CSV table of C-alpha atoms and ligand atoms in Angstrom, one decimal:
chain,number,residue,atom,x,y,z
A,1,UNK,CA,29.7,-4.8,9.5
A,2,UNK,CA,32.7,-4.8,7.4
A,3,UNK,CA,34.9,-1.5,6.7
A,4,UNK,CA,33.8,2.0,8.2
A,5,UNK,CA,30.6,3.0,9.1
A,6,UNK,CA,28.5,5.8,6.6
A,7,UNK,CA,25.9,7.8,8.0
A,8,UNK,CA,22.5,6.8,5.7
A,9,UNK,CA,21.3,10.6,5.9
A,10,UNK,CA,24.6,12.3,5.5
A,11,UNK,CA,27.3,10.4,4.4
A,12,UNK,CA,29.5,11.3,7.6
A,13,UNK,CA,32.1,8.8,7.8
A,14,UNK,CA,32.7,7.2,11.2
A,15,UNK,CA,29.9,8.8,13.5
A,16,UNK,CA,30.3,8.4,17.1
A,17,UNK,CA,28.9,5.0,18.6
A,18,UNK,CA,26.7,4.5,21.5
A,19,UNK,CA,25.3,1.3,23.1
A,20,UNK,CA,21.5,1.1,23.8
A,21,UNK,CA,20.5,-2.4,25.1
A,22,UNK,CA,23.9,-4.2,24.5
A,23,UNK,CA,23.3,-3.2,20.3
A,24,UNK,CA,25.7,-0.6,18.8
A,25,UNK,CA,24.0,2.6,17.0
A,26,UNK,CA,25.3,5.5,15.5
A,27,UNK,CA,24.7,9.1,17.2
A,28,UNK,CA,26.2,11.3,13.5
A,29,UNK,CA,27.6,14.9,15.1
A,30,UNK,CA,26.6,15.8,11.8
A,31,UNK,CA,23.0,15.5,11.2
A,32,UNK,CA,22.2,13.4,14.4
A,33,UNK,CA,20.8,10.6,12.6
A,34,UNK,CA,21.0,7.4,14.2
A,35,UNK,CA,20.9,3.9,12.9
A,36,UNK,CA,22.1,0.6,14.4
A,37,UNK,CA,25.4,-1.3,14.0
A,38,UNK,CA,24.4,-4.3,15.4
A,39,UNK,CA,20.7,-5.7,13.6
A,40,UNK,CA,18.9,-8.2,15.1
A,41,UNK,CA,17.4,-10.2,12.7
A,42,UNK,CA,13.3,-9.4,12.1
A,43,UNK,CA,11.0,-11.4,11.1
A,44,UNK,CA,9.1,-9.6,8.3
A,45,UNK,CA,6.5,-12.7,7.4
A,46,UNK,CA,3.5,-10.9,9.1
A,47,UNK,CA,4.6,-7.7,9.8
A,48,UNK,CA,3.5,-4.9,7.6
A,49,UNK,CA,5.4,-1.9,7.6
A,50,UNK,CA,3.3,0.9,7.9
A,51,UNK,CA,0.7,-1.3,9.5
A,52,UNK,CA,0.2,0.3,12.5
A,53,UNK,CA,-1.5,4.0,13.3
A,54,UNK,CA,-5.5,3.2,12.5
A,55,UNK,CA,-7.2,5.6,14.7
A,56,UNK,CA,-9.6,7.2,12.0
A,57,UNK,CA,-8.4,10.8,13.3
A,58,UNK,CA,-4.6,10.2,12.7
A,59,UNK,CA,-5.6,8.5,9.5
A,60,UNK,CA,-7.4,11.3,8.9
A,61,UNK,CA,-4.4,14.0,10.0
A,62,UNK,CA,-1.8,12.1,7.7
A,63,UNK,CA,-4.5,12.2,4.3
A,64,UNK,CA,-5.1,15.8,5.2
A,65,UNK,CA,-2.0,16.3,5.6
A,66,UNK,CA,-1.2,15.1,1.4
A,67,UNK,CA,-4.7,16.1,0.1
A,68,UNK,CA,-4.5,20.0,1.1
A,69,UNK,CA,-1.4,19.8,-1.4
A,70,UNK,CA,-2.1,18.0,-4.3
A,71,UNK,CA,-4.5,18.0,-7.2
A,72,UNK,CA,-6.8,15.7,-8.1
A,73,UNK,CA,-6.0,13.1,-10.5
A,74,UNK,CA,-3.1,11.7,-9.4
A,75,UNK,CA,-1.0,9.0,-9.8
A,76,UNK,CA,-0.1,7.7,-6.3
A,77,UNK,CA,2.5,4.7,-5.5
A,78,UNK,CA,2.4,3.9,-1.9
A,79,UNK,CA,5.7,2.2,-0.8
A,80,UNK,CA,4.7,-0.4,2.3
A,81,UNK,CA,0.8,0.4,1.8
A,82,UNK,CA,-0.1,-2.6,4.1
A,83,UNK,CA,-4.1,-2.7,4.2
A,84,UNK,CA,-4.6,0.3,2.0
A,85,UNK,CA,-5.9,2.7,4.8
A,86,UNK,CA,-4.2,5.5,4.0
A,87,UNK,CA,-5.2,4.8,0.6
A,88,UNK,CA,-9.2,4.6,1.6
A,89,UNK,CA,-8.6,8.0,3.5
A,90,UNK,CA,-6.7,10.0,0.8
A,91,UNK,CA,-9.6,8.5,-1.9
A,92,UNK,CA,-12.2,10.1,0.6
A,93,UNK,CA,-10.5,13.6,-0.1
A,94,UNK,CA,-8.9,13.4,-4.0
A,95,UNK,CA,-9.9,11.5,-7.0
A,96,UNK,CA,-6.7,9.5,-8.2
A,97,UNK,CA,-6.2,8.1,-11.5
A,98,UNK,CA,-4.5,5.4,-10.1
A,99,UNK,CA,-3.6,4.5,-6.5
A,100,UNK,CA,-0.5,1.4,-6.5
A,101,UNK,CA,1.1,0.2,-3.9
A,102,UNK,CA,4.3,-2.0,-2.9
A,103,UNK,CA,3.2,-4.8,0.1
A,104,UNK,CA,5.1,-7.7,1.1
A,105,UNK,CA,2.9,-8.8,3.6
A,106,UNK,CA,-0.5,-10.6,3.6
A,107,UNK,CA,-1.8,-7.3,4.2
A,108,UNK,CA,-1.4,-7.1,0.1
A,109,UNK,CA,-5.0,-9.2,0.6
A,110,UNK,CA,-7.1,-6.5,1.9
A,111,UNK,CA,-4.8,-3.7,0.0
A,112,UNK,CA,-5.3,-5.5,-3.2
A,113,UNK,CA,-9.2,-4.6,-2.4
A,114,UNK,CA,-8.7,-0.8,-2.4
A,115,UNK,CA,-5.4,-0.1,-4.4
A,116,UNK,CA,-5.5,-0.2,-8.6
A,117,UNK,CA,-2.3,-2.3,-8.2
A,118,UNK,CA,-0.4,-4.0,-5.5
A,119,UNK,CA,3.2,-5.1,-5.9
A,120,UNK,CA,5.1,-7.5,-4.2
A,121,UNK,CA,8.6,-6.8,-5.2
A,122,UNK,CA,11.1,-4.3,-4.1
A,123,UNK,CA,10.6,-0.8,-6.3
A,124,UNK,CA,13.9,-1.1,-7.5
A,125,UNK,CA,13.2,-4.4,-9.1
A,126,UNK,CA,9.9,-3.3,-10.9
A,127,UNK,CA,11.3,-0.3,-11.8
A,128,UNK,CA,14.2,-2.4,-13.8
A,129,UNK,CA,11.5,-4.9,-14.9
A,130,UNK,CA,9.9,-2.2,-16.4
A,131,UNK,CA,6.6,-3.2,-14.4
A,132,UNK,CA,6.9,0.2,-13.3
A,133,UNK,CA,7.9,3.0,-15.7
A,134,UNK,CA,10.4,5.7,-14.8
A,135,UNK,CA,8.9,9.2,-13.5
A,136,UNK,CA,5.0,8.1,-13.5
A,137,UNK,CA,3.8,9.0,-10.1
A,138,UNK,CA,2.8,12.6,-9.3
A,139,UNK,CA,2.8,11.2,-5.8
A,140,UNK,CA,4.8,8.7,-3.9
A,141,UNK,CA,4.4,7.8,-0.6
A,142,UNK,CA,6.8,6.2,2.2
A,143,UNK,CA,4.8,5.9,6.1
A,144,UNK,CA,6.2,4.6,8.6
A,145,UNK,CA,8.1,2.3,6.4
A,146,UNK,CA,12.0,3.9,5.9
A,147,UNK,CA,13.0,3.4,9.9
A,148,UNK,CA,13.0,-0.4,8.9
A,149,UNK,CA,15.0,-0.7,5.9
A,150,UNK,CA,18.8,-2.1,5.8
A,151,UNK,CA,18.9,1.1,3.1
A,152,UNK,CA,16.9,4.0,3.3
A,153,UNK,CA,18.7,6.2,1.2
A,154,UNK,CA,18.5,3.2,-1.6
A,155,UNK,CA,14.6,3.6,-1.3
A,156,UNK,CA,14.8,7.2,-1.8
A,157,UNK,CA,16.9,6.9,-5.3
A,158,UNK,CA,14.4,4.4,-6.2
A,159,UNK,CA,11.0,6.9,-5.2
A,160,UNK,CA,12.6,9.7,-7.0
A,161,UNK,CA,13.1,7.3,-9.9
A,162,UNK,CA,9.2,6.3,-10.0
A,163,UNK,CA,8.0,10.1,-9.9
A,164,UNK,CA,7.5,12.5,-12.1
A,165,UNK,CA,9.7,15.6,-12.3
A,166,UNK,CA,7.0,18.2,-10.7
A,167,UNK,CA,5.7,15.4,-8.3
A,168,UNK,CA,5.7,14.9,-4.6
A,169,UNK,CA,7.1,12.6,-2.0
A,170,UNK,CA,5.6,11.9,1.3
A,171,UNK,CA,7.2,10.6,4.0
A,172,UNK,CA,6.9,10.0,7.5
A,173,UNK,CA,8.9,8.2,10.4
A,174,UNK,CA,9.1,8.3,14.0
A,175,UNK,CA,10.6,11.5,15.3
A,176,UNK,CA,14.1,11.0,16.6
A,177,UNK,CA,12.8,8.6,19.6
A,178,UNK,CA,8.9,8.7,18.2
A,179,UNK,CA,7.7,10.0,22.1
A,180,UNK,CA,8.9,13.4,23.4
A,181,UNK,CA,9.3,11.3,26.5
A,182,UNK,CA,11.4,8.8,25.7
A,183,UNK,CA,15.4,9.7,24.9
A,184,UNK,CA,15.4,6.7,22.3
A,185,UNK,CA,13.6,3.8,20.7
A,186,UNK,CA,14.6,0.8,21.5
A,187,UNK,CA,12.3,-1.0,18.8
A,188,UNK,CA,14.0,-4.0,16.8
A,189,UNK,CA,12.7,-4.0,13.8
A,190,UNK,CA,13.7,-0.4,13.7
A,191,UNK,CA,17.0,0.2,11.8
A,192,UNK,CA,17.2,4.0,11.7
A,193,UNK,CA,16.5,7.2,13.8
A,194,UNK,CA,15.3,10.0,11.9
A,195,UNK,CA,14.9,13.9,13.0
A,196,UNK,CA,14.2,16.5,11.1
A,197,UNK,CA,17.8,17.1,10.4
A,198,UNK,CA,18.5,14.0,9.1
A,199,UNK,CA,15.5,13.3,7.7
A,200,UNK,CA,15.9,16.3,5.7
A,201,UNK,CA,19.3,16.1,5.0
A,202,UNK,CA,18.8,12.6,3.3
A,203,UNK,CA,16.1,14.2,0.7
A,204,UNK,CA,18.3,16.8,-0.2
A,205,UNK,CA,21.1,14.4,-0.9
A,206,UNK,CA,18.6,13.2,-3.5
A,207,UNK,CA,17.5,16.7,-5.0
A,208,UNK,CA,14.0,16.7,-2.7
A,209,UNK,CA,13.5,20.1,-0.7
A,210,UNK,CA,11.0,19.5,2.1
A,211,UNK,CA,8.2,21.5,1.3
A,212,UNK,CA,6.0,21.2,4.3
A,213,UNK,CA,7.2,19.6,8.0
A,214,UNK,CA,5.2,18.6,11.2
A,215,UNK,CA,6.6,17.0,14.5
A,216,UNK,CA,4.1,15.6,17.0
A,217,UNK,CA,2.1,13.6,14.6
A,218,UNK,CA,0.3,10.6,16.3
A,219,UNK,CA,0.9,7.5,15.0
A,220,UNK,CA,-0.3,5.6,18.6
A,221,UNK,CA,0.4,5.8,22.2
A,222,UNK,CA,4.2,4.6,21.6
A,223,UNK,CA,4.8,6.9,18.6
A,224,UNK,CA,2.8,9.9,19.6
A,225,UNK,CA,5.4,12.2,17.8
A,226,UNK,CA,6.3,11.0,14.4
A,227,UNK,CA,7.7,13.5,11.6
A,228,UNK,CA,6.1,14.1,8.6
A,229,UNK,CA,7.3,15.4,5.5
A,230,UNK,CA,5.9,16.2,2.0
A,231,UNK,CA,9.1,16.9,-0.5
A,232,UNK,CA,9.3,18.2,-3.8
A,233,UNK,CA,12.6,18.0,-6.5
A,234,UNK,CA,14.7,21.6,-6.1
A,235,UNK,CA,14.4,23.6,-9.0
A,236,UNK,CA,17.0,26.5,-9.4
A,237,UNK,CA,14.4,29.8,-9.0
A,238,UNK,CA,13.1,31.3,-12.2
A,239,UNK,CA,11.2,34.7,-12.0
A,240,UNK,CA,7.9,34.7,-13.4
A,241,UNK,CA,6.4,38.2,-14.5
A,242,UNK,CA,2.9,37.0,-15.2
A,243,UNK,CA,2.7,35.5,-11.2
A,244,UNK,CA,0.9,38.7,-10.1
A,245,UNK,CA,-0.5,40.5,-13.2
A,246,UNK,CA,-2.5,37.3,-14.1
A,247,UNK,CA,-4.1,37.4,-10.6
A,248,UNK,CA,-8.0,37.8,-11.2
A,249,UNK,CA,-7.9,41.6,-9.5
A,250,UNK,CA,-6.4,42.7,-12.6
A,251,UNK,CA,-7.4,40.4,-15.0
A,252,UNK,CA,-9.3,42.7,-18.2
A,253,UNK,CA,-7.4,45.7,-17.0
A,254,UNK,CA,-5.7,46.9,-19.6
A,255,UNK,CA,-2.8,48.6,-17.8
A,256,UNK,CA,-2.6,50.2,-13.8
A,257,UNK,CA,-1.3,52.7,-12.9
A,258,UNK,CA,1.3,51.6,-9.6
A,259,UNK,CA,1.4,54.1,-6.7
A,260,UNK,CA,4.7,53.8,-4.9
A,261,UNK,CA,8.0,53.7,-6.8
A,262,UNK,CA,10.3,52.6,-3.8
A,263,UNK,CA,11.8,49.1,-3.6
A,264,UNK,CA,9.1,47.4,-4.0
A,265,UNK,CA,9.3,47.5,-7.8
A,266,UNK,CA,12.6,46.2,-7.5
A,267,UNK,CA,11.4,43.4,-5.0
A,268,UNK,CA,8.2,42.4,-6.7
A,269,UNK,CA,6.9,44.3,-9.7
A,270,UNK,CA,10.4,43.9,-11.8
A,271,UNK,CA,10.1,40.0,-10.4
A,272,UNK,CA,6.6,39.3,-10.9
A,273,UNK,CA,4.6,41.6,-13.0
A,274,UNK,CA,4.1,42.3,-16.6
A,275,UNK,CA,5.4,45.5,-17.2
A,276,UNK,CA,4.2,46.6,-20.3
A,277,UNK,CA,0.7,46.6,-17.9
A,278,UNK,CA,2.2,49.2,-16.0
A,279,UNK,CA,0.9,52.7,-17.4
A,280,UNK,CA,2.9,55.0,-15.3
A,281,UNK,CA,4.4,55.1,-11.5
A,282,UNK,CA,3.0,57.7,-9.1
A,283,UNK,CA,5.5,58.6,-5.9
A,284,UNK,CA,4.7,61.9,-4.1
A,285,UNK,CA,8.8,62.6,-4.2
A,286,UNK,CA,9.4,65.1,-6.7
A,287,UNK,CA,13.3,63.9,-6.9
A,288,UNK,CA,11.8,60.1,-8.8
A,289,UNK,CA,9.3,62.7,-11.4
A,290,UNK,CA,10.6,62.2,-15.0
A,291,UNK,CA,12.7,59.3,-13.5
A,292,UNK,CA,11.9,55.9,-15.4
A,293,UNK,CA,10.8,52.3,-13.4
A,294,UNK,CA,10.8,49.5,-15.1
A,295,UNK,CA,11.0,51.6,-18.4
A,296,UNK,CA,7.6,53.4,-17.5
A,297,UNK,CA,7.9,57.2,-16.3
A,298,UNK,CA,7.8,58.3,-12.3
A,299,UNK,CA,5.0,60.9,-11.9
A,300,UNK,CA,3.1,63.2,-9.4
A,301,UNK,CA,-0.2,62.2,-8.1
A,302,UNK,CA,-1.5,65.5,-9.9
A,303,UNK,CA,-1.4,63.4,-13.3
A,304,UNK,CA,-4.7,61.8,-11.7
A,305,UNK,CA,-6.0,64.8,-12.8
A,306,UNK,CA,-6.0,64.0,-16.5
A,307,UNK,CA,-8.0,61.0,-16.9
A,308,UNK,CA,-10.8,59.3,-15.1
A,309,UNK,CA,-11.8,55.5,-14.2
A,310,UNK,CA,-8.2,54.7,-13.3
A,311,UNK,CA,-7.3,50.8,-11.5
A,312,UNK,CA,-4.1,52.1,-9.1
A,313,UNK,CA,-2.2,49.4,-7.5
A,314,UNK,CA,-0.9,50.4,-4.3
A,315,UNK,CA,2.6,49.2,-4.3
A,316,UNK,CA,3.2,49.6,-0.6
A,317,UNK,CA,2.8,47.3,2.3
A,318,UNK,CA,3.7,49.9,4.9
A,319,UNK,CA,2.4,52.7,3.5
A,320,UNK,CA,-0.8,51.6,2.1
A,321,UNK,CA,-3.8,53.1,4.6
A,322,UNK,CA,-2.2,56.5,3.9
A,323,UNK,CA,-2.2,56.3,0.3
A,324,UNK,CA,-5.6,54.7,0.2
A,325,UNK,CA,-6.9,58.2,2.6
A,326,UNK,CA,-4.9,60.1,0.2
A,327,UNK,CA,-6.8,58.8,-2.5
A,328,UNK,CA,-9.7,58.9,-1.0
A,329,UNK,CA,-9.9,62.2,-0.2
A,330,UNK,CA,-7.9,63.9,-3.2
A,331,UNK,CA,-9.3,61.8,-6.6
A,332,UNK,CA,-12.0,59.6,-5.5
A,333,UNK,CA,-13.6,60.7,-8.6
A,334,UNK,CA,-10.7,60.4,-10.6
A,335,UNK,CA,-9.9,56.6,-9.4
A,336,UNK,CA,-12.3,53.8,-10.7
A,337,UNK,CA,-10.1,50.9,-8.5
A,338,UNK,CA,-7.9,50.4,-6.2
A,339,UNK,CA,-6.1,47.3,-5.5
A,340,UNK,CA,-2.9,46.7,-2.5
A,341,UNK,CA,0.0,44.4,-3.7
A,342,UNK,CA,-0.6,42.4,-0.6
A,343,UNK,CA,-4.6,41.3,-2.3
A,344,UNK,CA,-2.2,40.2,-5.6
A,345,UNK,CA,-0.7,37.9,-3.3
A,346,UNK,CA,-3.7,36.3,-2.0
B,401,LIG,ZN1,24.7,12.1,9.5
């Protein structure tokens, strides 16, 4: 290797070196990636990356893992898809509109069976042939597959190229060593040595925030703890005051009234609700009456009094069993709902 050494997750120049088995690898104080100096060369004619790990219950782990997530009708790209098992599982759970995959090895046979399309080129080069069109996939997929390449970080670019802006990226690798009992992995056709850290660290460098992480994923007796991540592209947050008020609970209510003008308005309401569906604020301190929240006036629970068939919300966490007694007791027949914040974010 020619010039100084870059850390693939985090660009660290010049990580410390250790020797495992006479072969030089990187141990980056940084992240704590790992990945080898010295490469033995692999043959990759009848190996299929991702090949390995077909118990049906971790097959079934990793699909359930994706499906609980994503929507049906999809448009998956599987990079390394080998046989298509992972494929067959996630079709058991969602319906995809198309299922592709990337295989170099004869596995391509079998995958070509149960995928819409199988490719046998690198991503990069389909996605500059055009063969595959920029930001199509609402789901790309990487298992067991990024621990072998010269490049990982290369493949990443290239996934995030392939997927759509709101889509997802799943990937999975050994964790650190792959076996909570082992201090390292000593496999040759392995090239890098993800953690969370670094596995992590690497998306972000490509605008992916993980999104959901498990450790101790079963792959097989050798890689009983593999990492697995589902990633989506960072978007800078954007309040959204319809989240709550279009929840079903108040859905043909016309306005509420909100019980509880403390912080929470700030923290939620102002955040996440419609406003102009807020009728008036109740607080039982008389130093908030004739104050304004939100633009909508602060009053005493006595103005209960005045109407009938009213749909509270209780905008309290810690305070909501007394207000609900309170209610109870004082204008049960005043009150024709009532609904607690915390069921709006169900
Ligand atoms: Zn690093």
């Amino acid at each position: 290797m020619n010039g100084r050494i870059v850390c693939a997750a985090c660009e660290a120049v010049d990580p410390e070196i250790v020797v495992i088995g006479g072969l030089r690898r990187t141990s980056c104080p940084s992240c704590h990636h790992s990945q080898r100096v010295d490469i033995e060369p692999f043959d990759y004619t009848n190996f299929a990356m991702g090949g390995t790990g077909l118990a049906p219950e971790r097959l079934a782990a990793q699909a359930d893992f994706i499906a609980t997530r994503l929507q049906d009708g999809a448009r998956a790209l599987e990079i390394g898809c080998a046989a298509g098992d992972l494929a067959q599982a996630l079709h058991q759970r969602r319906h995809f509109a198309t299922y592709d995959g990337v295989e170099f090895s004869p596995a391509r046979e079998s995958a070509a069976t149960r995928l819409n399309n199988v490719f046998n080129a690198p991503l990069e080069t389909l996605l500059a042939s055009g063969a595959i069109a920029a930001a199509s996939y609402d789901l790309v997929l990487s298992s067991h597959c990024l621990e072998h390449l010269d490049d990982p970080s290369a493949m990443i670019a290239a996934m995030r190229l392939a997927l759509k802006p709101e889509g997802l990226l799943f990937a999975e690798t050994p964790n650190r060593s792959g076996h909570s009992r082992l201090p390292f992995d000593d496999n040759r056709s392995h090239i890098h040595f993800f953690g969370v850290s670094s596995l992590t660290r690497l998306l972000a460098r490509h605008g992916f925030e993980v999104i959901a992480a498990e450790t101790g994923a079963r792959l097989d007796a050798r890689y009983s703890d593999s990492l697995r991540t589902l990633a989506k592209i960072h978007a800078a947050p954007a309040p959204d005051a319809m989240l709550l008020s279009n929840h079903p609970l108040v859905t043909g209510v016309d306005r509420v009234v909100v019980w509880g003008a403390g912080r929470m308005v700030e923290e939620m309401l102002e955040h996440y609700f419609d406003s102009s569906r807020i009728d008036f604020f109740i607080d039982k301190d008389a130093r908030k009456h004739g104050t304004l929240r939100l633009g909508r006036p602060v009053r005493g629970p006595e103005e209960l009094q005045k109407g009938s068939n009213w749909t509270l919300l209780v905008n309290s966490l810690e305070m909501e069993a007394p207000i609900r007694a309170d209610i109870d007791k004082n204008f049960s027949g005043r009150v024709g709902r009532v609904i607690g914040i915390g069921e709006l974010l169900q």
